[in-house]
Amino acid sequence: MLWETKMPINEVREIRCKTTVFFGVGAIKKIFDICKDLKERGIDKVVVVTGKGAYEKTGAWKYVVDAFKEYGIEYALYNKVTPNPTTHQVDEATQLGRELGAKAVIGIGGGSPIDAAKSVAILLEYPDKNCQELYEYKFTPNKAVPIIAINLTHGTGTEADRFAVVSIPENEYKPAIAYDCIYPLYSIDDPALMTMLPRNQTLYVSVDAINHIIEAATTKSTNPYSVLLAKETFRLISKYLPQALMHPEDLTARYYLLYASMIAGISFDNGLLHFTHALEHPLSAVKPELAHGLGLGMLLPAVIKHIYPACSEVLADILSPIAPDLMGVPGEAEYAAEAMENWLNQMGLVEKLTDLGFGEEDLDKLTDLAMNTPSLDLLLSMAPIPATRETIRRIYEDSL
């Protein structure tokens, strides 16, 4: 669309959902305004939750430290969050925050550090609780200290939604939580912080956003808003992902992939999720080294094949950028799935579950985990077709 060429990507805009998102090239500088606001709220101690290196390599950390100094904010740094963060990491970060007396949490990174930060924010308000209790639904929180999210990937949308995911490694569980108290107070979405994303991560995080909207637009609780955002998300990703893969420093491509990711987060914040996320969580719970977006991408064609007859009209509309000849009739299920698989292959996602070490012998275990992991039953209940054991197993089998 021509309007995209007229958007001043170097001007930082405020996008208001439940979170105020500072969005645009240079948005990281808004950390000074954020720290000023925190100080005016009486918040002078924060715990920073992040991964092992990107917070420094991207340049984000320098701005954050300078803002802390300018406004006299004391901080504790927890920089051990891994992809697919664990309850133990959250508990360690929470202990740092408690020792400092932190009154807010700043998460810097992709979905893993920000989700961990959201979890820490809850636990700081519940000093007698731990992270495993939180993710096993042993209590229902209704408060959290303020959360600031500085986003370093264009995939999860967690900077603008109420969801968080943390793994319980002892049980091979990867549950999700969703509470209004963990909407970030402020978020920073600066595409200039994402030009160093490796090619595979650029692909995987964008595939995550695609799965958010494919699911959100086809749940039992979907709505016109979720569908509208879904259509725009896929249009933007199908247009700008190839450009970002070829030219990683292209700020316009990063800008629109980041925007697509954010609105995808809002889409599923309203419409929820179903099969792909419910079935991927067991994959990366069993193999924590598996990138979430890669797991989702390996499952997506099979999920489309199974759900298409029940929601062919909306999927045909969403997938029109890569399959313009879809008519929106149930008999196109195989073709729609093939169109998605071909597009993913063109982008560079060619792996199948067998390439990651999964086989027929794992199908029953994965199915059990999908059906028994806390919170995943809610996702499965939102699927547009009955989420029977047979259907779940068949989707895994079709993805081998």
Protein backbone atom coordinates (compact mmCIF):
# COMPACT_ATOMS: atom_id res chain seq x y z
CA MET A 1 0.00 0.00 0.00
CA LEU A 2 1.27 3.44 -0.90
CA TRP A 3 0.63 4.98 2.51
CA GLU A 4 3.53 3.00 3.93
CA THR A 5 5.99 5.00 1.82
CA LYS A 6 4.78 8.22 3.46
CA MET A 7 5.10 7.10 7.06
CA PRO A 8 7.91 9.00 8.84
CA ILE A 9 9.65 6.03 10.42
CA ASN A 10 12.16 8.26 12.24
CA GLU A 11 9.44 10.02 14.22
CA VAL A 12 8.55 8.22 17.44
CA ARG A 13 4.82 7.73 17.91
CA GLU A 14 2.82 6.75 20.96
CA ILE A 15 0.61 3.74 20.27
CA ARG A 16 -1.90 3.23 23.04
CA CYS A 17 -3.38 -0.15 23.73
CA LYS A 18 -3.45 -1.17 27.39
CA THR A 19 0.26 -0.34 27.26
CA THR A 20 1.78 2.87 26.00
CA VAL A 21 4.26 1.76 23.34
CA PHE A 22 6.92 4.18 22.16
CA PHE A 23 7.33 3.05 18.58
CA GLY A 24 9.82 4.06 15.90
CA VAL A 25 13.47 4.53 15.10
CA GLY A 26 15.10 6.19 18.09
CA ALA A 27 12.40 5.14 20.55
CA ILE A 28 15.07 3.85 22.95
CA LYS A 29 15.72 7.48 23.91
CA LYS A 30 12.29 7.51 25.53
CA ILE A 31 13.84 5.56 28.42
CA PHE A 32 14.78 8.97 29.84
CA ASP A 33 11.13 10.07 29.89
CA ILE A 34 10.17 6.72 31.38
CA CYS A 35 12.75 6.97 34.17
CA LYS A 36 11.63 10.50 34.91
CA ASP A 37 8.07 9.25 35.25
CA LEU A 38 9.15 6.36 37.47
CA LYS A 39 11.01 8.76 39.77
CA GLU A 40 7.97 11.02 39.98
CA ARG A 41 5.96 7.97 41.02
CA GLY A 42 8.40 7.37 43.87
CA ILE A 43 10.15 4.46 42.14
CA ASP A 44 13.90 4.74 42.67
CA LYS A 45 14.92 1.06 42.69
CA VAL A 46 14.38 -1.39 39.80
CA VAL A 47 15.46 -4.88 38.86
CA VAL A 48 16.52 -5.36 35.24
CA VAL A 49 15.81 -8.77 33.70
CA THR A 50 17.56 -9.65 30.46
CA GLY A 51 19.53 -12.23 28.50
CA LYS A 52 23.25 -12.79 28.25
CA GLY A 53 24.37 -10.30 25.64
CA ALA A 54 21.88 -8.65 23.28
CA TYR A 55 21.01 -5.93 25.78
CA GLU A 56 24.59 -4.65 25.43
CA LYS A 57 25.30 -5.54 21.80
CA THR A 58 22.26 -3.66 20.53
CA GLY A 59 23.26 -0.49 22.38
CA ALA A 60 20.07 -0.45 24.46
CA TRP A 61 21.89 -0.87 27.77
CA LYS A 62 23.92 2.34 27.44
CA TYR A 63 20.74 4.40 27.18
CA VAL A 64 19.20 2.61 30.14
CA VAL A 65 22.23 3.09 32.40
CA ASP A 66 22.52 6.76 31.42
CA ALA A 67 18.85 7.28 32.25
CA PHE A 68 19.30 5.56 35.61
CA LYS A 69 22.19 7.89 36.41
CA GLU A 70 20.32 11.00 35.33
CA TYR A 71 17.34 10.26 37.55
CA GLY A 72 19.11 8.59 40.46
CA ILE A 73 17.58 5.16 40.00
CA GLU A 74 19.35 2.26 41.70
CA TYR A 75 19.24 -1.10 39.92
CA ALA A 76 20.07 -4.79 40.17
CA LEU A 77 20.91 -6.62 36.93
CA TYR A 78 19.87 -10.20 36.23
CA ASN A 79 21.31 -11.20 32.85
CA LYS A 80 20.96 -14.99 32.82
CA VAL A 81 17.62 -15.45 31.04
CA THR A 82 17.81 -18.08 28.30
CA PRO A 83 15.42 -18.84 25.44
CA ASN A 84 12.49 -20.70 26.95
CA PRO A 85 13.17 -19.24 30.44
CA THR A 86 12.71 -21.42 33.50
CA THR A 87 11.04 -20.97 36.86
CA HIS A 88 14.49 -21.14 38.49
CA GLN A 89 15.71 -18.14 36.51
CA VAL A 90 12.62 -16.14 37.48
CA ASP A 91 13.10 -17.03 41.15
CA GLU A 92 16.75 -15.94 41.00
CA ALA A 93 15.82 -12.61 39.42
CA THR A 94 13.02 -12.15 41.93
CA GLN A 95 15.43 -12.71 44.82
CA LEU A 96 17.72 -10.00 43.43
CA GLY A 97 14.75 -7.66 43.23
CA ARG A 98 13.63 -8.45 46.77
CA GLU A 99 17.13 -7.88 48.16
CA LEU A 100 17.28 -4.48 46.46
CA GLY A 101 13.75 -3.51 47.39
CA ALA A 102 12.85 -3.06 43.72
CA LYS A 103 9.62 -1.21 43.03
CA ALA A 104 9.54 -1.90 39.28
CA VAL A 105 10.94 -4.34 36.72
CA ILE A 106 12.55 -3.58 33.37
CA GLY A 107 12.70 -6.42 30.85
CA ILE A 108 15.16 -6.03 27.97
CA GLY A 109 15.12 -8.54 25.13
CA GLY A 110 12.71 -10.69 23.20
CA GLY A 111 9.83 -12.65 24.58
CA SER A 112 11.91 -14.69 27.00
CA PRO A 113 13.37 -11.83 29.10
CA ILE A 114 10.18 -9.79 28.96
CA ASP A 115 8.01 -12.75 29.99
CA ALA A 116 10.45 -13.48 32.81
CA ALA A 117 10.28 -9.82 33.84
CA LYS A 118 6.49 -9.96 33.95
CA SER A 119 6.71 -13.00 36.21
CA VAL A 120 9.19 -11.24 38.51
CA ALA A 121 6.84 -8.25 38.70
CA ILE A 122 4.10 -10.48 40.09
CA LEU A 123 6.33 -12.27 42.57
CA LEU A 124 7.68 -9.02 43.99
CA GLU A 125 4.13 -8.36 45.16
CA TYR A 126 3.77 -11.88 46.59
CA PRO A 127 6.85 -12.46 48.78
CA ASP A 128 5.60 -15.82 50.04
CA LYS A 129 5.19 -17.29 46.52
CA ASN A 130 7.58 -18.72 43.93
CA CYS A 131 7.48 -19.02 40.17
CA GLN A 132 6.50 -22.68 40.02
CA GLU A 133 3.44 -21.91 42.16
CA LEU A 134 2.59 -19.08 39.78
CA TYR A 135 2.79 -21.29 36.67
CA GLU A 136 1.05 -24.24 38.29
CA TYR A 137 -1.87 -21.93 39.07
CA LYS A 138 -1.49 -22.37 42.83
CA PHE A 139 -2.62 -18.76 43.24
CA THR A 140 -4.26 -16.07 41.12
CA PRO A 141 -2.40 -12.76 41.19
CA ASN A 142 -4.20 -9.45 40.86
CA LYS A 143 -1.23 -7.12 41.30
CA ALA A 144 2.32 -6.64 40.07
CA VAL A 145 4.90 -3.90 40.31
CA PRO A 146 5.16 -1.69 37.17
CA ILE A 147 6.77 -3.34 34.15
CA ILE A 148 8.83 -1.59 31.48
CA ALA A 149 9.53 -3.63 28.33
CA ILE A 150 12.39 -2.79 25.98
CA ASN A 151 11.80 -5.08 23.02
CA LEU A 152 14.68 -6.48 20.97
CA THR A 153 12.80 -8.77 18.54
CA HIS A 154 9.82 -8.46 16.20
CA GLY A 155 7.90 -11.60 17.05
CA THR A 156 6.19 -12.07 20.40
CA GLY A 157 4.05 -8.99 20.90
CA THR A 158 4.56 -9.48 24.64
CA GLU A 159 5.43 -5.80 24.99
CA ALA A 160 1.76 -5.01 24.33
CA ASP A 161 -0.15 -7.90 25.86
CA ARG A 162 -0.97 -9.62 29.18
CA PHE A 163 0.66 -12.98 28.47
CA ALA A 164 3.84 -14.60 29.75
CA VAL A 165 5.35 -18.06 29.30
CA VAL A 166 7.89 -19.77 31.57
CA SER A 167 8.98 -23.44 31.60
CA ILE A 168 8.91 -25.82 34.56
CA PRO A 169 11.81 -28.09 33.52
CA GLU A 170 11.21 -30.80 36.12
CA ASN A 171 7.81 -31.59 34.58
CA GLU A 172 8.69 -30.71 30.97
CA TYR A 173 5.85 -28.20 31.20
CA LYS A 174 5.77 -24.87 29.39
CA PRO A 175 2.63 -23.12 30.66
CA ALA A 176 1.30 -19.66 29.90
CA ILE A 177 -0.30 -17.10 32.18
CA ALA A 178 -2.47 -14.13 31.26
CA TYR A 179 -3.32 -11.46 33.83
CA ASP A 180 -4.27 -7.82 33.43
CA CYS A 181 -1.73 -6.84 36.09
CA ILE A 182 1.19 -7.69 33.76
CA TYR A 183 0.43 -5.35 30.90
CA PRO A 184 3.62 -3.28 30.73
CA LEU A 185 3.24 0.31 31.89
CA TYR A 186 5.51 1.45 29.05
CA SER A 187 7.18 -0.39 26.19
CA ILE A 188 9.87 0.61 23.73
CA ASP A 189 9.73 -0.71 20.16
CA ASP A 190 12.77 0.62 18.31
CA PRO A 191 13.54 -1.12 14.99
CA ALA A 192 17.12 0.18 15.13
CA LEU A 193 17.73 -2.24 18.01
CA MET A 194 16.87 -5.19 15.75
CA THR A 195 19.19 -4.80 12.78
CA MET A 196 21.68 -7.23 14.37
CA LEU A 197 19.19 -10.08 14.61
CA PRO A 198 20.68 -13.13 12.84
CA ARG A 199 18.91 -14.32 9.72
CA ASN A 200 17.39 -17.39 11.36
CA GLN A 201 16.13 -15.41 14.34
CA THR A 202 14.66 -12.78 12.03
CA LEU A 203 12.74 -15.59 10.34
CA TYR A 204 11.68 -17.43 13.49
CA VAL A 205 10.35 -14.41 15.37
CA SER A 206 8.33 -13.34 12.33
CA VAL A 207 6.87 -16.84 12.07
CA ASP A 208 5.85 -16.50 15.71
CA ALA A 209 3.86 -13.38 14.83
CA ILE A 210 2.23 -15.19 11.90
CA ASN A 211 1.09 -17.99 14.18
CA HIS A 212 -0.35 -15.49 16.63
CA ILE A 213 -2.71 -14.14 14.01
CA ILE A 214 -3.57 -17.40 12.24
CA GLU A 215 -4.75 -18.66 15.61
CA ALA A 216 -6.31 -15.45 16.93
CA ALA A 217 -8.44 -15.04 13.81
CA THR A 218 -9.78 -18.61 14.00
CA THR A 219 -10.51 -19.24 17.69
CA LYS A 220 -14.00 -19.71 19.05
CA SER A 221 -13.65 -16.27 20.65
CA THR A 222 -12.30 -14.37 17.67
CA ASN A 223 -13.74 -10.99 16.76
CA PRO A 224 -13.57 -8.49 13.89
CA TYR A 225 -10.72 -6.59 15.56
CA SER A 226 -8.54 -9.69 15.78
CA VAL A 227 -9.30 -10.57 12.15
CA LEU A 228 -8.54 -7.03 10.96
CA LEU A 229 -5.18 -7.06 12.72
CA ALA A 230 -4.50 -10.57 11.44
CA LYS A 231 -4.96 -9.55 7.81
CA GLU A 232 -2.65 -6.56 8.17
CA THR A 233 -0.04 -8.57 10.06
CA PHE A 234 0.28 -11.20 7.36
CA ARG A 235 0.25 -8.63 4.56
CA LEU A 236 3.13 -6.75 6.18
CA ILE A 237 5.20 -9.82 7.04
CA SER A 238 4.81 -11.37 3.60
CA LYS A 239 5.95 -8.06 2.09
CA TYR A 240 8.80 -7.05 4.41
CA LEU A 241 10.26 -10.32 5.70
CA PRO A 242 12.06 -11.12 2.42
CA GLN A 243 13.56 -7.63 2.46
CA ALA A 244 14.79 -7.96 6.05
CA LEU A 245 16.29 -11.38 5.31
CA MET A 246 18.23 -9.98 2.35
CA HIS A 247 19.03 -6.59 3.90
CA PRO A 248 19.07 -6.92 7.69
CA GLU A 249 19.89 -3.25 8.28
CA ASP A 250 16.88 -2.00 6.31
CA LEU A 251 15.07 0.06 8.92
CA THR A 252 11.86 0.31 6.93
CA ALA A 253 11.60 -3.47 6.75
CA ARG A 254 12.37 -3.79 10.46
CA TYR A 255 9.85 -1.05 11.27
CA TYR A 256 6.96 -2.82 9.58
CA LEU A 257 7.92 -6.28 10.86
CA LEU A 258 7.99 -4.79 14.36
CA TYR A 259 4.64 -3.11 13.82
CA ALA A 260 3.22 -6.38 12.51
CA SER A 261 4.52 -8.21 15.57
CA MET A 262 2.99 -5.66 17.93
CA ILE A 263 -0.46 -5.72 16.34
CA ALA A 264 -0.28 -9.52 16.21
CA GLY A 265 0.22 -9.45 19.96
CA ILE A 266 -2.85 -7.26 20.33
CA SER A 267 -4.76 -9.55 17.98
CA PHE A 268 -4.23 -12.63 20.13
CA ASP A 269 -4.60 -10.61 23.32
CA ASN A 270 -8.19 -10.18 22.11
CA GLY A 271 -8.78 -13.40 20.17
CA LEU A 272 -6.56 -15.86 22.11
CA LEU A 273 -4.66 -18.84 20.63
CA HIS A 274 -5.25 -22.52 19.99
CA PHE A 275 -3.50 -25.47 18.31
CA THR A 276 -0.13 -24.23 17.12
CA HIS A 277 0.97 -22.71 20.42
CA ALA A 278 -0.60 -25.48 22.50
CA LEU A 279 1.31 -28.09 20.49
CA GLU A 280 4.58 -26.16 20.23
CA HIS A 281 5.00 -25.63 23.96
CA PRO A 282 5.61 -29.35 24.56
CA LEU A 283 8.23 -29.37 21.78
CA SER A 284 10.38 -26.64 23.34
CA ALA A 285 9.67 -27.91 26.86
CA VAL A 286 11.19 -31.27 25.91
CA LYS A 287 13.96 -29.62 23.85
CA PRO A 288 14.64 -26.18 25.41
CA GLU A 289 17.21 -25.42 22.72
CA LEU A 290 14.42 -25.39 20.11
CA ALA A 291 13.54 -21.89 18.94
CA HIS A 292 9.86 -21.22 19.61
CA GLY A 293 9.25 -19.76 16.14
CA LEU A 294 10.89 -22.73 14.44
CA GLY A 295 8.66 -25.12 16.38
CA LEU A 296 5.60 -23.13 15.39
CA GLY A 297 6.64 -23.04 11.75
CA MET A 298 7.05 -26.80 11.60
CA LEU A 299 3.51 -27.27 12.93
CA LEU A 300 1.72 -24.51 11.03
CA PRO A 301 0.99 -26.21 7.68
CA ALA A 302 -0.56 -29.23 9.43
CA VAL A 303 -2.65 -26.99 11.67
CA ILE A 304 -3.94 -25.06 8.64
CA LYS A 305 -4.84 -28.33 6.92
CA HIS A 306 -6.89 -29.50 9.89
CA ILE A 307 -8.69 -26.25 10.75
CA TYR A 308 -9.24 -24.85 7.24
CA PRO A 309 -12.59 -26.57 6.58
CA ALA A 310 -14.02 -24.94 9.72
CA CYS A 311 -12.80 -21.40 8.95
CA SER A 312 -11.97 -21.37 5.27
CA GLU A 313 -13.37 -17.89 4.60
CA VAL A 314 -11.17 -16.04 7.08
CA LEU A 315 -8.05 -18.07 6.30
CA ALA A 316 -8.46 -17.51 2.57
CA ASP A 317 -8.62 -13.78 3.24
CA ILE A 318 -5.56 -13.74 5.51
CA LEU A 319 -3.46 -15.96 3.22
CA SER A 320 -4.33 -14.04 0.05
CA PRO A 321 -0.86 -12.40 -0.22
CA ILE A 322 0.69 -15.84 -0.83
CA ALA A 323 -2.33 -17.69 -2.26
CA PRO A 324 -4.57 -15.15 -4.04
CA ASP A 325 -6.59 -17.85 -5.78
CA LEU A 326 -8.07 -19.28 -2.58
CA MET A 327 -11.84 -19.14 -2.75
CA GLY A 328 -12.58 -19.76 0.92
CA VAL A 329 -14.21 -23.18 0.57
CA PRO A 330 -13.46 -26.21 2.77
CA GLY A 331 -12.12 -28.38 -0.06
CA GLU A 332 -9.03 -26.13 -0.36
CA ALA A 333 -7.52 -27.29 2.94
CA GLU A 334 -4.65 -29.26 1.40
CA TYR A 335 -3.86 -26.48 -1.06
CA ALA A 336 -3.87 -23.80 1.66
CA ALA A 337 -1.53 -25.88 3.81
CA GLU A 338 0.76 -26.47 0.84
CA ALA A 339 0.80 -22.74 0.03
CA MET A 340 1.95 -21.95 3.59
CA GLU A 341 4.57 -24.70 3.55
CA ASN A 342 5.93 -23.49 0.20
CA TRP A 343 6.13 -19.91 1.46
CA LEU A 344 7.91 -20.96 4.66
CA ASN A 345 10.37 -22.98 2.55
CA GLN A 346 11.01 -19.95 0.35
CA MET A 347 11.79 -17.89 3.46
CA GLY A 348 14.24 -20.57 4.62
CA LEU A 349 12.24 -22.61 7.12
CA VAL A 350 12.54 -26.12 5.71
CA GLU A 351 12.92 -28.23 8.86
CA LYS A 352 10.49 -30.92 9.98
CA LEU A 353 10.12 -32.45 13.43
CA THR A 354 12.29 -35.41 12.42
CA ASP A 355 15.13 -32.98 11.66
CA LEU A 356 15.00 -31.89 15.32
CA GLY A 357 15.13 -35.43 16.64
CA PHE A 358 11.43 -36.14 17.13
CA GLY A 359 9.97 -39.39 15.82
CA GLU A 360 6.90 -41.61 15.87
CA GLU A 361 7.94 -42.85 19.31
CA ASP A 362 7.48 -39.31 20.73
CA LEU A 363 3.93 -38.69 19.50
CA ASP A 364 2.11 -40.08 22.53
CA LYS A 365 4.33 -38.20 24.99
CA LEU A 366 3.91 -34.92 23.11
CA THR A 367 0.16 -35.44 22.93
CA ASP A 368 0.04 -36.10 26.67
CA LEU A 369 2.01 -32.94 27.38
CA ALA A 370 -0.26 -30.86 25.14
CA MET A 371 -3.30 -32.16 26.97
CA ASN A 372 -1.88 -32.04 30.52
CA THR A 373 0.40 -29.00 30.75
CA PRO A 374 -1.27 -26.32 32.88
CA SER A 375 -3.02 -23.65 30.78
CA LEU A 376 -2.78 -25.46 27.43
CA ASP A 377 -6.23 -26.95 27.93
CA LEU A 378 -7.63 -23.41 27.67
CA LEU A 379 -5.89 -22.88 24.33
CA LEU A 380 -7.12 -26.22 23.03
CA SER A 381 -10.65 -25.37 24.10
CA MET A 382 -10.48 -22.32 21.81
CA ALA A 383 -9.70 -24.35 18.67
CA PRO A 384 -12.24 -24.12 15.83
CA ILE A 385 -12.50 -27.91 15.68
CA PRO A 386 -12.63 -30.35 18.61
CA ALA A 387 -9.16 -30.76 20.10
CA THR A 388 -9.40 -34.50 20.52
CA ARG A 389 -6.42 -36.66 21.34
CA GLU A 390 -6.61 -38.10 17.84
CA THR A 391 -6.51 -34.66 16.19
CA ILE A 392 -3.58 -33.49 18.32
CA ARG A 393 -1.61 -36.63 17.57
CA ARG A 394 -2.42 -36.36 13.86
CA ILE A 395 -1.12 -32.78 13.69
CA TYR A 396 2.16 -33.88 15.28
CA GLU A 397 2.32 -36.85 12.91
CA ASP A 398 1.67 -34.68 9.85
CA SER A 399 4.52 -32.40 10.99
CA LEU A 400 7.15 -35.14 11.20
